[in-house]
Short mmCIF file of N, CA and C in Angstrom, two decimals:
data_model
loop_
_atom_site.label_atom_id
_atom_site.label_comp_id
_atom_site.label_asym_id
_atom_site.label_seq_id
_atom_site.Cartn_x
_atom_site.Cartn_y
_atom_site.Cartn_z
N ASN G 281 -91.02 -20.69 7.49
CA ASN G 281 -90.65 -19.66 8.46
C ASN G 281 -90.22 -18.40 7.70
N ASN G 282 -90.78 -17.28 8.08
CA ASN G 282 -90.52 -16.00 7.41
C ASN G 282 -89.06 -15.57 7.54
N CYS G 283 -88.47 -15.77 8.71
CA CYS G 283 -87.07 -15.39 8.93
C CYS G 283 -86.15 -16.17 8.01
N GLN G 284 -86.43 -17.45 7.88
CA GLN G 284 -85.62 -18.30 7.01
C GLN G 284 -85.74 -17.85 5.55
N LEU G 285 -86.94 -17.49 5.14
CA LEU G 285 -87.15 -17.02 3.77
C LEU G 285 -86.37 -15.73 3.51
N VAL G 286 -86.40 -14.80 4.46
CA VAL G 286 -85.66 -13.54 4.31
C VAL G 286 -84.18 -13.83 4.13
N LEU G 287 -83.63 -14.73 4.92
CA LEU G 287 -82.22 -15.07 4.81
C LEU G 287 -81.91 -15.76 3.49
N GLU G 288 -82.78 -16.65 3.05
CA GLU G 288 -82.58 -17.33 1.77
C GLU G 288 -82.58 -16.33 0.62
N ILE G 289 -83.50 -15.38 0.67
CA ILE G 289 -83.58 -14.35 -0.37
C ILE G 289 -82.29 -13.51 -0.38
N ALA G 290 -81.86 -13.10 0.78
CA ALA G 290 -80.65 -12.26 0.88
C ALA G 290 -79.41 -13.02 0.40
N ILE G 291 -79.30 -14.27 0.76
CA ILE G 291 -78.15 -15.07 0.33
C ILE G 291 -78.16 -15.26 -1.18
N TYR G 292 -79.31 -15.59 -1.72
CA TYR G 292 -79.42 -15.75 -3.18
C TYR G 292 -79.07 -14.44 -3.88
N HIS G 293 -79.62 -13.35 -3.38
CA HIS G 293 -79.43 -12.03 -3.98
C HIS G 293 -77.94 -11.67 -4.03
N THR G 294 -77.22 -11.89 -2.94
CA THR G 294 -75.81 -11.52 -2.89
C THR G 294 -74.92 -12.51 -3.64
N GLN G 295 -75.19 -13.78 -3.53
CA GLN G 295 -74.34 -14.78 -4.21
C GLN G 295 -74.44 -14.69 -5.72
N ASN G 296 -75.62 -14.34 -6.22
CA ASN G 296 -75.82 -14.28 -7.67
C ASN G 296 -75.72 -12.87 -8.23
N HIS G 297 -75.43 -11.89 -7.37
CA HIS G 297 -75.37 -10.48 -7.80
C HIS G 297 -76.61 -10.14 -8.61
N SER G 298 -77.72 -10.55 -8.09
CA SER G 298 -79.00 -10.44 -8.77
C SER G 298 -79.66 -9.09 -8.49
N THR G 299 -80.56 -8.70 -9.38
CA THR G 299 -81.37 -7.51 -9.14
C THR G 299 -82.57 -7.92 -8.27
N ILE G 300 -83.26 -6.93 -7.74
CA ILE G 300 -84.47 -7.19 -6.95
C ILE G 300 -85.49 -7.93 -7.83
N ARG G 301 -85.61 -7.48 -9.07
CA ARG G 301 -86.58 -8.08 -10.00
C ARG G 301 -86.27 -9.57 -10.23
N LYS G 302 -85.01 -9.88 -10.51
CA LYS G 302 -84.62 -11.28 -10.77
C LYS G 302 -84.79 -12.13 -9.51
N THR G 303 -84.46 -11.57 -8.38
CA THR G 303 -84.63 -12.29 -7.11
C THR G 303 -86.11 -12.56 -6.85
N ALA G 304 -86.95 -11.57 -7.10
CA ALA G 304 -88.40 -11.74 -6.91
C ALA G 304 -88.94 -12.83 -7.82
N GLN G 305 -88.48 -12.86 -9.07
CA GLN G 305 -88.92 -13.90 -10.00
C GLN G 305 -88.51 -15.28 -9.51
N LYS G 306 -87.28 -15.38 -9.00
CA LYS G 306 -86.76 -16.66 -8.52
C LYS G 306 -87.62 -17.21 -7.37
N PHE G 307 -88.06 -16.35 -6.48
CA PHE G 307 -88.82 -16.77 -5.31
C PHE G 307 -90.33 -16.62 -5.49
N ASN G 308 -90.74 -16.23 -6.70
CA ASN G 308 -92.16 -16.08 -7.01
C ASN G 308 -92.84 -15.10 -6.05
N LEU G 309 -92.19 -13.96 -5.86
CA LEU G 309 -92.70 -12.91 -4.99
C LEU G 309 -92.74 -11.60 -5.77
N SER G 310 -93.42 -10.61 -5.23
CA SER G 310 -93.41 -9.29 -5.86
C SER G 310 -92.10 -8.58 -5.54
N LYS G 311 -91.75 -7.60 -6.37
CA LYS G 311 -90.54 -6.81 -6.13
C LYS G 311 -90.65 -6.06 -4.81
N SER G 312 -91.82 -5.53 -4.53
CA SER G 312 -91.99 -4.76 -3.29
C SER G 312 -91.84 -5.65 -2.06
N CYS G 313 -92.30 -6.87 -2.16
CA CYS G 313 -92.17 -7.82 -1.05
C CYS G 313 -90.69 -8.12 -0.79
N VAL G 314 -89.96 -8.42 -1.85
CA VAL G 314 -88.52 -8.71 -1.71
C VAL G 314 -87.81 -7.48 -1.17
N HIS G 315 -88.14 -6.32 -1.68
CA HIS G 315 -87.52 -5.08 -1.22
C HIS G 315 -87.77 -4.88 0.27
N ASN G 316 -89.00 -5.07 0.70
CA ASN G 316 -89.32 -4.92 2.13
C ASN G 316 -88.58 -5.94 2.99
N TYR G 317 -88.49 -7.16 2.52
CA TYR G 317 -87.74 -8.18 3.26
C TYR G 317 -86.28 -7.76 3.43
N LEU G 318 -85.68 -7.29 2.33
CA LEU G 318 -84.26 -6.97 2.37
C LEU G 318 -83.97 -5.67 3.11
N LYS G 319 -84.87 -4.71 3.06
CA LYS G 319 -84.62 -3.40 3.68
C LYS G 319 -85.13 -3.31 5.12
N LYS G 320 -86.22 -4.01 5.43
CA LYS G 320 -86.83 -3.85 6.76
C LYS G 320 -86.62 -5.05 7.68
N GLU G 321 -86.67 -6.25 7.12
CA GLU G 321 -86.58 -7.45 7.95
C GLU G 321 -85.14 -7.93 8.13
N LEU G 322 -84.35 -7.87 7.06
CA LEU G 322 -82.99 -8.40 7.12
C LEU G 322 -82.12 -7.72 8.17
N PRO G 323 -82.17 -6.39 8.33
CA PRO G 323 -81.31 -5.77 9.35
C PRO G 323 -81.56 -6.30 10.76
N LYS G 324 -82.77 -6.74 11.03
CA LYS G 324 -83.10 -7.31 12.34
C LYS G 324 -82.50 -8.70 12.52
N LEU G 325 -82.25 -9.38 11.40
CA LEU G 325 -81.80 -10.77 11.46
C LEU G 325 -80.29 -10.93 11.31
N ASN G 326 -79.71 -10.15 10.38
CA ASN G 326 -78.29 -10.34 10.09
C ASN G 326 -77.73 -9.04 9.51
N LYS G 327 -77.05 -8.28 10.36
CA LYS G 327 -76.52 -6.97 9.94
C LYS G 327 -75.45 -7.12 8.85
N GLU G 328 -74.59 -8.10 8.99
CA GLU G 328 -73.50 -8.28 8.03
C GLU G 328 -74.05 -8.57 6.63
N LEU G 329 -75.01 -9.45 6.56
CA LEU G 329 -75.63 -9.78 5.27
C LEU G 329 -76.39 -8.57 4.73
N PHE G 330 -77.01 -7.80 5.62
CA PHE G 330 -77.71 -6.59 5.21
C PHE G 330 -76.76 -5.61 4.53
N PHE G 331 -75.55 -5.45 5.07
CA PHE G 331 -74.58 -4.52 4.47
C PHE G 331 -74.12 -5.02 3.10
N LYS G 332 -74.04 -6.33 2.93
CA LYS G 332 -73.71 -6.88 1.61
C LYS G 332 -74.82 -6.58 0.61
N VAL G 333 -76.05 -6.74 1.05
CA VAL G 333 -77.21 -6.45 0.19
C VAL G 333 -77.22 -4.97 -0.17
N GLU G 334 -76.95 -4.11 0.80
CA GLU G 334 -76.93 -2.66 0.55
C GLU G 334 -75.85 -2.30 -0.47
N THR G 335 -74.69 -2.90 -0.35
CA THR G 335 -73.60 -2.64 -1.31
C THR G 335 -74.03 -3.04 -2.71
N LEU G 336 -74.63 -4.22 -2.84
CA LEU G 336 -75.11 -4.68 -4.14
C LEU G 336 -76.21 -3.76 -4.67
N SER G 337 -77.09 -3.31 -3.81
CA SER G 337 -78.16 -2.40 -4.23
C SER G 337 -77.59 -1.10 -4.77
N GLN G 338 -76.56 -0.59 -4.13
CA GLN G 338 -75.93 0.64 -4.61
C GLN G 338 -75.29 0.44 -5.98
N ILE G 339 -74.64 -0.70 -6.17
CA ILE G 339 -74.03 -1.01 -7.47
C ILE G 339 -75.12 -1.11 -8.54
N ASN G 340 -76.18 -1.84 -8.24
CA ASN G 340 -77.28 -1.99 -9.20
C ASN G 340 -77.91 -0.64 -9.52
N PHE G 341 -78.04 0.22 -8.52
CA PHE G 341 -78.63 1.53 -8.74
C PHE G 341 -77.76 2.37 -9.67
N LYS G 342 -76.44 2.30 -9.47
CA LYS G 342 -75.51 3.06 -10.31
C LYS G 342 -75.53 2.57 -11.76
N ASN G 343 -75.79 1.27 -11.95
CA ASN G 343 -75.78 0.68 -13.29
C ASN G 343 -77.15 0.70 -13.96
N LYS G 344 -78.16 1.19 -13.27
CA LYS G 344 -79.53 1.16 -13.77
C LYS G 344 -79.68 1.90 -15.10
N HIS G 345 -79.10 3.06 -15.20
CA HIS G 345 -79.23 3.83 -16.44
C HIS G 345 -78.54 3.13 -17.61
N TYR G 346 -77.46 2.45 -17.33
CA TYR G 346 -76.73 1.72 -18.37
C TYR G 346 -77.58 0.57 -18.91
N LYS G 347 -78.18 -0.21 -18.01
CA LYS G 347 -79.03 -1.33 -18.42
C LYS G 347 -80.26 -0.83 -19.17
N GLY G 348 -80.80 0.31 -18.75
CA GLY G 348 -81.94 0.88 -19.45
C GLY G 348 -81.59 1.27 -20.87
N GLY G 349 -80.40 1.81 -21.06
CA GLY G 349 -79.94 2.18 -22.40
C GLY G 349 -79.77 0.97 -23.29
N ILE G 350 -79.25 -0.11 -22.74
CA ILE G 350 -79.08 -1.35 -23.50
C ILE G 350 -80.43 -1.90 -23.91
N ALA G 351 -81.38 -1.89 -22.99
CA ALA G 351 -82.72 -2.41 -23.27
C ALA G 351 -83.40 -1.58 -24.37
N THR G 352 -83.25 -0.27 -24.29
CA THR G 352 -83.87 0.59 -25.30
C THR G 352 -83.23 0.35 -26.67
N ARG G 353 -81.92 0.27 -26.71
CA ARG G 353 -81.22 0.01 -27.96
C ARG G 353 -81.67 -1.31 -28.58
N LYS G 354 -81.78 -2.34 -27.74
CA LYS G 354 -82.21 -3.66 -28.21
C LYS G 354 -83.65 -3.60 -28.74
N LYS G 355 -84.51 -2.87 -28.04
CA LYS G 355 -85.91 -2.75 -28.44
C LYS G 355 -86.01 -2.16 -29.85
N TYR G 356 -85.31 -1.06 -30.09
CA TYR G 356 -85.40 -0.41 -31.39
C TYR G 356 -84.68 -1.20 -32.48
N LYS G 357 -83.63 -1.90 -32.10
CA LYS G 357 -82.94 -2.75 -33.06
C LYS G 357 -83.86 -3.88 -33.51
N ASP G 358 -84.57 -4.48 -32.56
CA ASP G 358 -85.53 -5.56 -32.87
C ASP G 358 -86.70 -5.04 -33.70
N GLN G 359 -87.16 -3.82 -33.40
CA GLN G 359 -88.28 -3.23 -34.18
C GLN G 359 -87.85 -2.99 -35.62
N ASN G 360 -86.64 -2.54 -35.83
CA ASN G 360 -86.16 -2.26 -37.19
C ASN G 360 -86.02 -3.55 -37.99
N ARG G 361 -85.71 -4.65 -37.35
CA ARG G 361 -85.60 -5.93 -38.05
C ARG G 361 -86.96 -6.40 -38.57
N SER G 362 -88.01 -6.09 -37.80
CA SER G 362 -89.34 -6.58 -38.18
C SER G 362 -89.98 -5.74 -39.28
N LEU G 363 -89.40 -4.61 -39.60
CA LEU G 363 -89.98 -3.73 -40.64
C LEU G 363 -89.66 -4.20 -42.03
#
């Protein structure tokens, strides 16, 4: 059932403070599919859970640049080791 899947995704996403990417990997779905479920389908099913997802999305968005910096630093650190 599609409604059940949307709720399972939202619950997993909020309980694990997961990113869209990690949630998509867990459910073997595309990021865009998970995003559409959480942004378009979830508000119709459960407003309270939708607001939790939105709060987490805002936190993840604010931390995006920080995680990108860590990934870049790690990439170049790993490249320097192989030289």
